[in-house]
PDB file of C-alpha atoms and ligand atoms in Angstrom:
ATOM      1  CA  UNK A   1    -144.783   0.686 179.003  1.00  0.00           C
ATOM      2  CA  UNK A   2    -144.533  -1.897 176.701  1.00  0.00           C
ATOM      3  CA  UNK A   3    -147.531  -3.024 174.367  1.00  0.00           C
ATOM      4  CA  UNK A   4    -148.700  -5.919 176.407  1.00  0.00           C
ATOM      5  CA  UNK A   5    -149.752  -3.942 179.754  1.00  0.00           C
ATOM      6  CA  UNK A   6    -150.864  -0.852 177.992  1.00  0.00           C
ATOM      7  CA  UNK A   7    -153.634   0.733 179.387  1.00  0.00           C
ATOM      8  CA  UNK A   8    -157.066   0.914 177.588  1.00  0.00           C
ATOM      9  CA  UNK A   9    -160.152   2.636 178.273  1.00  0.00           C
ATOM     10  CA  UNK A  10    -163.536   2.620 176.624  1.00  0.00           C
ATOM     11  CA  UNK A  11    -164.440   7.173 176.433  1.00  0.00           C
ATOM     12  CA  UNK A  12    -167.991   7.505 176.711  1.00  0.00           C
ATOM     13  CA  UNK A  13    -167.473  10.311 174.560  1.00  0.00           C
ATOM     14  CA  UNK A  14    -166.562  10.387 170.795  1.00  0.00           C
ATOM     15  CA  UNK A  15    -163.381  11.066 170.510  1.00  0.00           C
ATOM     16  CA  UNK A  16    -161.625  13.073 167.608  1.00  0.00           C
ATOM     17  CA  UNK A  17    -157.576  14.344 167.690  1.00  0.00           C
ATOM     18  CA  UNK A  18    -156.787  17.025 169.517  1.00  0.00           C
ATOM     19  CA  UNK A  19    -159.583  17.197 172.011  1.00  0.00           C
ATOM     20  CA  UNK A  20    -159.462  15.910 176.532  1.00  0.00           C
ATOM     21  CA  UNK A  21    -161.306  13.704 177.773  1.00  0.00           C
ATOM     22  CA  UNK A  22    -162.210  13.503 180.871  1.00  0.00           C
ATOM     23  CA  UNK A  23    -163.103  10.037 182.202  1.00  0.00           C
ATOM     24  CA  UNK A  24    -165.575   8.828 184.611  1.00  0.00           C
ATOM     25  CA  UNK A  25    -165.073   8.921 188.293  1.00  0.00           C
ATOM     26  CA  UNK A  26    -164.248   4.802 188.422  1.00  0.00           C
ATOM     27  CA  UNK A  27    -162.243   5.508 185.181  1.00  0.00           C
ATOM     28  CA  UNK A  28    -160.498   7.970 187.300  1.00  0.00           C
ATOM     29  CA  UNK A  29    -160.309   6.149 190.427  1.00  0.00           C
ATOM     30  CA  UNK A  30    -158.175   3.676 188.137  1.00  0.00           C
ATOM     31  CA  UNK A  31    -156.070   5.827 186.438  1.00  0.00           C
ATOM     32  CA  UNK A  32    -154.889   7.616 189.518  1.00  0.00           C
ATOM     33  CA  UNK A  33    -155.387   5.324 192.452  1.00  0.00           C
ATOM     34  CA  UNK A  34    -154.546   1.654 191.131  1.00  0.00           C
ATOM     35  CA  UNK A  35    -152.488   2.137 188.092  1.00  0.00           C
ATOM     36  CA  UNK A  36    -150.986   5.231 190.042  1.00  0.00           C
ATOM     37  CA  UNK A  37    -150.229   7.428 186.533  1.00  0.00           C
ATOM     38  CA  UNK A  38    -149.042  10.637 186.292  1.00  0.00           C
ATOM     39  CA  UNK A  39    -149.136  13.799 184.122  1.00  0.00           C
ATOM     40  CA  UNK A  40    -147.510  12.215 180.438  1.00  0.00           C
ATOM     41  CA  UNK A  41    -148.733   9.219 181.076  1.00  0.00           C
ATOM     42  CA  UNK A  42    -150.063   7.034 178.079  1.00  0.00           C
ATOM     43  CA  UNK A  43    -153.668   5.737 177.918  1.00  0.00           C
ATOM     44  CA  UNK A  44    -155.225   4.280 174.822  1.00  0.00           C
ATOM     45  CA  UNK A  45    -158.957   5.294 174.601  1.00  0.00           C
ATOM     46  CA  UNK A  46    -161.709   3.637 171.824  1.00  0.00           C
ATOM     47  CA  UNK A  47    -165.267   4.929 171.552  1.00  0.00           C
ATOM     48  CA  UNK A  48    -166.874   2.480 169.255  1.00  0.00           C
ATOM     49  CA  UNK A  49    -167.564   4.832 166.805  1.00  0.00           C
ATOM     50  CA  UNK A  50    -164.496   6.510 165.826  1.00  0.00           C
ATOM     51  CA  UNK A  51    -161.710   4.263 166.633  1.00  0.00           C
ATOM     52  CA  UNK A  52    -158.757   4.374 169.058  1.00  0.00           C
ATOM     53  CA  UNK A  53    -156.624   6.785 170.155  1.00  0.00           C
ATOM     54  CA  UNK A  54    -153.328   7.747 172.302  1.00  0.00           C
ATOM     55  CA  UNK A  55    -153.395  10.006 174.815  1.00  0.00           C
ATOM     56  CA  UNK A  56    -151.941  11.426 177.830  1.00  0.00           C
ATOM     57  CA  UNK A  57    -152.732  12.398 181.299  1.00  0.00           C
ATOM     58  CA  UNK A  58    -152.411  16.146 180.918  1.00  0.00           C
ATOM     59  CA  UNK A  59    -154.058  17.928 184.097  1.00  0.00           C
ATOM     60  CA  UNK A  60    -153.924  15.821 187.206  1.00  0.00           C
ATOM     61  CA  UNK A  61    -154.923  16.898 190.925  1.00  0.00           C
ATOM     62  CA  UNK A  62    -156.298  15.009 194.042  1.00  0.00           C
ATOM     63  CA  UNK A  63    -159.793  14.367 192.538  1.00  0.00           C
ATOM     64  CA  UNK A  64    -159.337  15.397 188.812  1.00  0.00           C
ATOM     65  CA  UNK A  65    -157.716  14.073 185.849  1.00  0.00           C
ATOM     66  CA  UNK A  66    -157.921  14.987 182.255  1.00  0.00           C
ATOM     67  CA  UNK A  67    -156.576  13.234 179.167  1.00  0.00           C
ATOM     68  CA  UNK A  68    -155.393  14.633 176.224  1.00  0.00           C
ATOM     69  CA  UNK A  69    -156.434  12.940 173.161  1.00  0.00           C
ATOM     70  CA  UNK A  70    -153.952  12.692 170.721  1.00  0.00           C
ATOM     71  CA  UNK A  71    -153.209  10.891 167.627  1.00  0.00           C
ATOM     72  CA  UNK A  72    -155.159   7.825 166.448  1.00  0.00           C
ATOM     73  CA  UNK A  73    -154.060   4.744 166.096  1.00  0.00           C
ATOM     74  CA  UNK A  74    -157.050   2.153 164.758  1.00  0.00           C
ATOM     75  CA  UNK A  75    -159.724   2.946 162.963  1.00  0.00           C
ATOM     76  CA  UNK A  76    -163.238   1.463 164.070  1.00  0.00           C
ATOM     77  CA  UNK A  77    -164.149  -1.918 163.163  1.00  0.00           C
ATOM     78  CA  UNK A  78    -167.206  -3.470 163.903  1.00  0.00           C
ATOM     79  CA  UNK A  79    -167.511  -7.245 165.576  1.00  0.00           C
ATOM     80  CA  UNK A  80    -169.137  -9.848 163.463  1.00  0.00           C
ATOM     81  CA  UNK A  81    -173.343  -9.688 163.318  1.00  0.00           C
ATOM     82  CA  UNK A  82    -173.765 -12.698 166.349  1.00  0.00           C
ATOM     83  CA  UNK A  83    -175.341 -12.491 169.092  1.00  0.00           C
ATOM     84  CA  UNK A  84    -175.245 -14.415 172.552  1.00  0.00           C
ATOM     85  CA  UNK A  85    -178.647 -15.564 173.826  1.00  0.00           C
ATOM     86  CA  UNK A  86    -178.486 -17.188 177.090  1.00  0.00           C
ATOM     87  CA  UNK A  87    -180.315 -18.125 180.086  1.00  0.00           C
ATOM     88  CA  UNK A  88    -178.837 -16.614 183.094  1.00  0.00           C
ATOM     89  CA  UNK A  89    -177.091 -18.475 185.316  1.00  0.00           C
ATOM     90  CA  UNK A  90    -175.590 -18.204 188.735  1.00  0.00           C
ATOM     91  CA  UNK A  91    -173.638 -14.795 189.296  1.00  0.00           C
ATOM     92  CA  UNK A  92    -170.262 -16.513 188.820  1.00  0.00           C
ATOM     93  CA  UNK A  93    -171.146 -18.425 185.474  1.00  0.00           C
ATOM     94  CA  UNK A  94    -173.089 -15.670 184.377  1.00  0.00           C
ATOM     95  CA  UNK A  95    -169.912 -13.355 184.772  1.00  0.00           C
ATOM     96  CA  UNK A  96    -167.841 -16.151 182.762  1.00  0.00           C
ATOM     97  CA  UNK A  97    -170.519 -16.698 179.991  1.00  0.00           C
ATOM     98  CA  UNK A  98    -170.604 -12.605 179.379  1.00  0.00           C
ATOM     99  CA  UNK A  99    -166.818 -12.135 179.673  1.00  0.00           C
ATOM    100  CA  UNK A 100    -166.147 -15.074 177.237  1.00  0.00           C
ATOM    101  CA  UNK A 101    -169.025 -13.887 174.840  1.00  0.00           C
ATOM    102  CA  UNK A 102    -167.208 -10.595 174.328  1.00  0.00           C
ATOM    103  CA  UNK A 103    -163.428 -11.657 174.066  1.00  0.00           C
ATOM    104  CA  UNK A 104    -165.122 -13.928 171.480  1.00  0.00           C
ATOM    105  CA  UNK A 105    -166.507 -11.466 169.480  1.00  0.00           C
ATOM    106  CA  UNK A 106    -170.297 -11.411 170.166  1.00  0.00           C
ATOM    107  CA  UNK A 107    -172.338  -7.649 169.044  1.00  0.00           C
ATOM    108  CA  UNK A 108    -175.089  -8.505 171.099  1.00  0.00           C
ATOM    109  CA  UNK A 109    -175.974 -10.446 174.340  1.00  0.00           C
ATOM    110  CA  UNK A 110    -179.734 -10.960 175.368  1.00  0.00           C
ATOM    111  CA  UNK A 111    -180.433 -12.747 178.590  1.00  0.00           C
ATOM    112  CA  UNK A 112    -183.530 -14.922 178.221  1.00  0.00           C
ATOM    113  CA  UNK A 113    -185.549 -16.754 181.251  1.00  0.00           C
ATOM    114  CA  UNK A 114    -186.663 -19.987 179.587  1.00  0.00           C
ATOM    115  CA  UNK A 115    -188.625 -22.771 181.624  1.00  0.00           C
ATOM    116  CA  UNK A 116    -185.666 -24.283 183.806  1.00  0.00           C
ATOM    117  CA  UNK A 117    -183.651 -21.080 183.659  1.00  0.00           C
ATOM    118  CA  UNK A 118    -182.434 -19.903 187.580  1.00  0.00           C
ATOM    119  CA  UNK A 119    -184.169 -17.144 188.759  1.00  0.00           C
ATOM    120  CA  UNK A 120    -181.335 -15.080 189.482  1.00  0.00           C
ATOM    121  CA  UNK A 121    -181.508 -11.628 187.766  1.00  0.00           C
ATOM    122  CA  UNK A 122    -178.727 -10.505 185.759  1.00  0.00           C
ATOM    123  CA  UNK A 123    -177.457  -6.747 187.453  1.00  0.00           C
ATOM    124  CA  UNK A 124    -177.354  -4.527 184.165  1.00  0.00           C
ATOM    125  CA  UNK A 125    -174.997  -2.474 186.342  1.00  0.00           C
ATOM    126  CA  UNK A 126    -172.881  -5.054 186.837  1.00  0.00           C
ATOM    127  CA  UNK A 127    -172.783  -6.807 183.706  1.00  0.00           C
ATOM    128  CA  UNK A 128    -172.326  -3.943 181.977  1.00  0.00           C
ATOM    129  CA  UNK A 129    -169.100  -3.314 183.646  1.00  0.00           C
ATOM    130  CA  UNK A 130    -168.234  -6.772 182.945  1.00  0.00           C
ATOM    131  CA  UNK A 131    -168.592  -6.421 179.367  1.00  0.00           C
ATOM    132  CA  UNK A 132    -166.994  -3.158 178.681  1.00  0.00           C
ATOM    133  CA  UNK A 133    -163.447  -4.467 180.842  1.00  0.00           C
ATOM    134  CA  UNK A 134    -163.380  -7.262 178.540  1.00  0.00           C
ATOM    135  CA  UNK A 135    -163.866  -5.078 175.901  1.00  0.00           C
ATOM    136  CA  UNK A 136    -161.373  -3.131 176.930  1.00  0.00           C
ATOM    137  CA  UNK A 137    -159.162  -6.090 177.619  1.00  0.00           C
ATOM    138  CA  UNK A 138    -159.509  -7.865 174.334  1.00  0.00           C
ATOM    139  CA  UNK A 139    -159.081  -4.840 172.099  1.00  0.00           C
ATOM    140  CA  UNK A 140    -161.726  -4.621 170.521  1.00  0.00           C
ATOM    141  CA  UNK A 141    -163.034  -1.540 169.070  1.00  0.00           C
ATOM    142  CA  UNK A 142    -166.542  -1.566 170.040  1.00  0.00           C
ATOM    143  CA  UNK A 143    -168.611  -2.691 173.521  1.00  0.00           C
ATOM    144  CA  UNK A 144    -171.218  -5.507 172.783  1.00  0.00           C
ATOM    145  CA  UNK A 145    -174.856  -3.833 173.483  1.00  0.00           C
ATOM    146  CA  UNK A 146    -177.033  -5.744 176.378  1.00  0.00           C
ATOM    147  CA  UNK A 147    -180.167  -6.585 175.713  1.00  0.00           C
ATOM    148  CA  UNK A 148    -183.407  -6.438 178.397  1.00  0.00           C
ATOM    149  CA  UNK A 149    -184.042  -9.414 179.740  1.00  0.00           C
ATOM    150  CA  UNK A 150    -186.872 -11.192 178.402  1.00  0.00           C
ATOM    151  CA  UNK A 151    -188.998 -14.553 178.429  1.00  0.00           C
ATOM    152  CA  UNK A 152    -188.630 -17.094 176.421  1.00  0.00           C
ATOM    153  CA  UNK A 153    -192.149 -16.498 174.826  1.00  0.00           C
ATOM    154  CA  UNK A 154    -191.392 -13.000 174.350  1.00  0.00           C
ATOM    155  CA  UNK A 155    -187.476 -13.526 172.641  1.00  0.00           C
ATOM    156  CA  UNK A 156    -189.832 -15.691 170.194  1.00  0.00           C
ATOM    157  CA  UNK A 157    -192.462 -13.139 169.609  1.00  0.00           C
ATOM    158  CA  UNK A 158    -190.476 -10.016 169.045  1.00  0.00           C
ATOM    159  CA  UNK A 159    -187.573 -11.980 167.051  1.00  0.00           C
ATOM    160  CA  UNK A 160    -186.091 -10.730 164.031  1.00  0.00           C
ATOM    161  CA  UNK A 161    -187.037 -13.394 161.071  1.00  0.00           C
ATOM    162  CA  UNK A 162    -184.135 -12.559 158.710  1.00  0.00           C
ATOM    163  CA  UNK A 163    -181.599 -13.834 162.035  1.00  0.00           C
ATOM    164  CA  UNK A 164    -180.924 -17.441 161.976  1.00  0.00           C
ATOM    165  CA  UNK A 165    -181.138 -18.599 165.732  1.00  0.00           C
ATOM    166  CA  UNK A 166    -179.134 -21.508 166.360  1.00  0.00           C
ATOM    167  CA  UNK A 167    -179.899 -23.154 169.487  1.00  0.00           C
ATOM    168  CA  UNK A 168    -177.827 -25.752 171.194  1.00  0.00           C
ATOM    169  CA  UNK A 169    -179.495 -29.092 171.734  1.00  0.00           C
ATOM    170  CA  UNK A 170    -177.957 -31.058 174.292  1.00  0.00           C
ATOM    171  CA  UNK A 171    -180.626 -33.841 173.086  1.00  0.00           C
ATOM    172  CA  UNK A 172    -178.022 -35.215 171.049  1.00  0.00           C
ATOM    173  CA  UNK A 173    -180.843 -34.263 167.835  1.00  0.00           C
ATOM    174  CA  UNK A 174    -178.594 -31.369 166.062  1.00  0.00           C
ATOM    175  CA  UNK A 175    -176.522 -30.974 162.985  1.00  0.00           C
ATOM    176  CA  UNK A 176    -173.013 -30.716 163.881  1.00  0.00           C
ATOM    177  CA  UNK A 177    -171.439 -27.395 163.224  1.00  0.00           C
ATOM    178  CA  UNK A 178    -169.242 -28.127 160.274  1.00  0.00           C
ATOM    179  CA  UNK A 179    -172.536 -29.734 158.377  1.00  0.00           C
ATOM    180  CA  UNK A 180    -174.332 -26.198 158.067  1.00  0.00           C
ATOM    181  CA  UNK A 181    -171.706 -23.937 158.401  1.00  0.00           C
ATOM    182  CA  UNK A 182    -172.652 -22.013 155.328  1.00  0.00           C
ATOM    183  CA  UNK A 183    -176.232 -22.110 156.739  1.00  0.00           C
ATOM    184  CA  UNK A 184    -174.798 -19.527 159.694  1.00  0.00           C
ATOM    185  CA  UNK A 185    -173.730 -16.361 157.864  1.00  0.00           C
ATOM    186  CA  UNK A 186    -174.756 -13.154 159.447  1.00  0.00           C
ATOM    187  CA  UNK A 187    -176.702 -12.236 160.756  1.00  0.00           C
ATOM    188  CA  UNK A 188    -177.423 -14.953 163.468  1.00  0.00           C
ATOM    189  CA  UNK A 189    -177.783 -15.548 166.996  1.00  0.00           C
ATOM    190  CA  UNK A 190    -176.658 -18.779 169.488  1.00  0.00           C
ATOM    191  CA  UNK A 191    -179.280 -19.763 172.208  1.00  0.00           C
ATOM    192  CA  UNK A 192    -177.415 -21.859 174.954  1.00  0.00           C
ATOM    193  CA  UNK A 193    -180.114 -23.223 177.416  1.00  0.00           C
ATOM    194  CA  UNK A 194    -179.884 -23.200 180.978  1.00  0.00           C
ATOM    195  CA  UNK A 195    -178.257 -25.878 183.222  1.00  0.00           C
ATOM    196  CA  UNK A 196    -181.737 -27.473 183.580  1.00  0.00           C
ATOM    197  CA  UNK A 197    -181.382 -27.801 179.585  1.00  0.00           C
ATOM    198  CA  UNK A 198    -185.082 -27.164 177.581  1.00  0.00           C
ATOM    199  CA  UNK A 199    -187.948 -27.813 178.267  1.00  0.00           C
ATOM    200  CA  UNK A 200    -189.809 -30.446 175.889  1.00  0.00           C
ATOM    201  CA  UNK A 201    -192.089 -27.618 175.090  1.00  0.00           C
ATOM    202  CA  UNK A 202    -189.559 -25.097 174.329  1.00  0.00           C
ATOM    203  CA  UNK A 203    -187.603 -27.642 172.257  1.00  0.00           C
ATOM    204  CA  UNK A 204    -191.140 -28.142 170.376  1.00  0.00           C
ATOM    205  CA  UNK A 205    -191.633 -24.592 169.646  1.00  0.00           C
ATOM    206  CA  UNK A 206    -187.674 -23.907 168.507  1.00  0.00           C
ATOM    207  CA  UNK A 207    -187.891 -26.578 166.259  1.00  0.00           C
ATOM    208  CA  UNK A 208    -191.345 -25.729 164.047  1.00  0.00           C
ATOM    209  CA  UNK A 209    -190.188 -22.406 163.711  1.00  0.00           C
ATOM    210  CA  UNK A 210    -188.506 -21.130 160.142  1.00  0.00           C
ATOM    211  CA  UNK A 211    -185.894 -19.661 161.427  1.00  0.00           C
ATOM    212  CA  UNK A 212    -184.287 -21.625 163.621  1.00  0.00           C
ATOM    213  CA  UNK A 213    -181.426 -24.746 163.879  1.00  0.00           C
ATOM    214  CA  UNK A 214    -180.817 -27.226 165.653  1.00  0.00           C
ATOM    215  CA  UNK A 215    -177.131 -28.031 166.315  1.00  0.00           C
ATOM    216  CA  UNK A 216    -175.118 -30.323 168.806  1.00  0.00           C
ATOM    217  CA  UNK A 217    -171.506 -30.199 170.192  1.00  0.00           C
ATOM    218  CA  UNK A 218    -171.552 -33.805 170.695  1.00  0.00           C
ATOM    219  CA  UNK A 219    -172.630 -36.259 172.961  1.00  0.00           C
ATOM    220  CA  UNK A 220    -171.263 -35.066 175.944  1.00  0.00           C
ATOM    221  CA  UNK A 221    -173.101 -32.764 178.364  1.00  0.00           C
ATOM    222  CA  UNK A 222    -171.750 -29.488 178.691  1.00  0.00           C
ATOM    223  CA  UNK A 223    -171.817 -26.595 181.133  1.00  0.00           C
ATOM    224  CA  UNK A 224    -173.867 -23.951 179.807  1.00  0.00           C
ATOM    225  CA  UNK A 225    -170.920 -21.580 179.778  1.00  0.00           C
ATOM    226  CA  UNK A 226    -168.825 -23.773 178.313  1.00  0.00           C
ATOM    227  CA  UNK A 227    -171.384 -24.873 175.605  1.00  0.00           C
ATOM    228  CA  UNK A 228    -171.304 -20.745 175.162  1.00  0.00           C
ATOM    229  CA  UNK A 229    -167.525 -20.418 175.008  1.00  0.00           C
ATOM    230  CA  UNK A 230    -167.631 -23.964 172.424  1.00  0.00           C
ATOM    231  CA  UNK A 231    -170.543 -22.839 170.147  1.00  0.00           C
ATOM    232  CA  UNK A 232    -168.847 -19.776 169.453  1.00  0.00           C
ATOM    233  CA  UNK A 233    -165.578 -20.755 168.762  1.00  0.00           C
ATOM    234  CA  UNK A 234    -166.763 -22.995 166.402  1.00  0.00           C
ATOM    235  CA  UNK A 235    -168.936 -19.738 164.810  1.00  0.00           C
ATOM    236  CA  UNK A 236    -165.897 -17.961 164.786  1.00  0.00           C
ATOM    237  CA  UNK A 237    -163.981 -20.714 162.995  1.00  0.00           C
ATOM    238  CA  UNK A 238    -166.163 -21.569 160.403  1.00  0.00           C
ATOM    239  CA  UNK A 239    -168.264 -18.635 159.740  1.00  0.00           C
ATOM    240  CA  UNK A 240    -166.809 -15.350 161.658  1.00  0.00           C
ATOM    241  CA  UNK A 241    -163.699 -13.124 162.034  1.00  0.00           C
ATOM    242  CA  UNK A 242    -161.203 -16.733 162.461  1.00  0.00           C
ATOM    243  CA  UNK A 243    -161.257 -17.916 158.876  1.00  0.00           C
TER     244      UNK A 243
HETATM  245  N1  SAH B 301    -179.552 -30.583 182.297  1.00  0.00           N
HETATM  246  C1  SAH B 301    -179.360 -30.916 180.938  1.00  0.00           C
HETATM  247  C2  SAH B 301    -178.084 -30.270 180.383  1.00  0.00           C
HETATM  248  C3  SAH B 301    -178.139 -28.829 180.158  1.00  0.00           C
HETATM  249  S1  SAH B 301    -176.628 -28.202 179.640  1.00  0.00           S
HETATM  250  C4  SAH B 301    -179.222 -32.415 180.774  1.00  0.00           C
HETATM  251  O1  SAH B 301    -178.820 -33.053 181.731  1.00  0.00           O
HETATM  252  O2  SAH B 301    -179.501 -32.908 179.704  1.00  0.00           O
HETATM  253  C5  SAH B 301    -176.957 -26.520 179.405  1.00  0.00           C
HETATM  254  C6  SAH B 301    -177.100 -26.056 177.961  1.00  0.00           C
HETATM  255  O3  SAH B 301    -175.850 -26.193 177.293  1.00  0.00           O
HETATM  256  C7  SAH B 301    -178.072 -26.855 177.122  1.00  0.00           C
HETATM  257  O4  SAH B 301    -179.400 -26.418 177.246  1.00  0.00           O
HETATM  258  C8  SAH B 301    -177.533 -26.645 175.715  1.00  0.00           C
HETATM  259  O5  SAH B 301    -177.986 -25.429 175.167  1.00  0.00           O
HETATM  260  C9  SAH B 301    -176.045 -26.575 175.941  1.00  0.00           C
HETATM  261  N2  SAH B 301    -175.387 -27.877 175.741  1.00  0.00           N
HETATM  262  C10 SAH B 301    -174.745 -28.618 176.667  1.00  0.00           C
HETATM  263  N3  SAH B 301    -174.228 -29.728 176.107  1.00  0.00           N
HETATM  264  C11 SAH B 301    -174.537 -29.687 174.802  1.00  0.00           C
HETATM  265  C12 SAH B 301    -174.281 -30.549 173.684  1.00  0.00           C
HETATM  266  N4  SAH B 301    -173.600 -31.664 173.805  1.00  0.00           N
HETATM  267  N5  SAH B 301    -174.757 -30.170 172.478  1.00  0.00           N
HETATM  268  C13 SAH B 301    -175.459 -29.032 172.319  1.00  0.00           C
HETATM  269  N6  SAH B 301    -175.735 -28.191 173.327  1.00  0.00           N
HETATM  270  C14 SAH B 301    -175.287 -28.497 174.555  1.00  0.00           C
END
């Protein structure tokens, strides 16, 4: 199997040489019903903790399957200090903003329910399993943590003062990105807004507080997802793992 379809698992175990694993019933559902493997087969398996590792399918029967871990092959490396905050949006967008957020190299993801926010919940269950295939997908070595979902009054009340929170201002009244890049170094967060943008009070409240900035991506409107996908690219770029 060649290096570009190779199959990659997050273990929900720590994983050192020499020891099985034995995956989770959808993890096994995978491995034997849609990829259709067999005993010797290859899977690469990261824990977030101790790196990657090969394996292979050792002992395989109609509902069992058990890898052996093998050698490893990365060693752990942690994604840069950002986090996503975000209102949630419709299932769909919310999938896209989540899925994007990881491949992009986001620690942390915190759903917040400003103002004009929908009121659709985000499904842990469901974005959870979201966010660990991406992981899993981009090769990363570790699986982005989601946060509860909270208010907007409460993100403010229980935030962490020594993380910068940039939040994206689609009032056209922002510093552009490459004006305060060195003002974004770890650790910091993005807040993207909802479709419905701000609310004039929450904009009042972001902006008094210390540790908070205000930046644009220009004067046209984006889609909250792709304001997400934008605003972190241009993170990465200037301030994270693309310099
Ligand atoms: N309904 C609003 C737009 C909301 S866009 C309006 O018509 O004005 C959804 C979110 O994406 C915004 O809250 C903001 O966080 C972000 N966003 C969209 N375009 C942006 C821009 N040009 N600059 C900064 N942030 C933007």
């Amino acid at each position: 199997m060649s290096k570009k379809n190779r199959i990659r698992l997050f273990s929900y175990e720590i994983l050192y040489e020499n020891v099985s694993y034995v995956p989770s019933d959808a993890q096994i559902h995978y491995l034997k019903n849609v990829m259709r493997l067999t005993s010797g087969d290859e899977v690469f398996l990261f824990d977030g903790q101790n790196g990657e590792f090969r394996s292979v399918v050792a002992d395989i029967s109609k509902k069992s399957l058990t890898l052996q871990v093998q050698k490893k092959v990365y060693d752990f490396e942690k994604s840069p200090d950002i986090w996503l905050v975000f209102a949630p949006l419709k299932k769909e967008n919310t999938d896209i903003v989540l899925q994007k957020a990881v491949e992009l190299g986001v620690s942390k993801i915190m759903p917040v329910q400003t103002e004009y926010a929908t009121k659709i919940q985000v499904k842990r269950e469901r974005a959870e399993l979201q966010i660990t295939e991406a992981a899993e997908q981009s090769r990363r070595q570790d699986v982005p943590e989601l946060l509860k979902t909270v208010s907007f009054d409460e993100m403010i009340k229980q935030w962490p003062e020594n993380r910068k929170l940039i939040y994206l201002n689609e009032t056209g009244k922002g510093m552009v990105f490459s004006a305060v890049a060195s003002e974004l170094k770890e650790p910091v967060a993005l807040l993207v807004g909802p479709e419905g943008g701000f609310s004039k009070k929450e904009l009042e409240i972001l902006e008094k507080l210390p540790y908070t900035l205000s930046v644009t991506l220009g004067k046209r409107i984006l889609r909250a997802e792709t304001a997400a996908i934008a605003a972190l690219s241009c993170w990465q770029a200037f301030c994270g793992d693309w310099r």
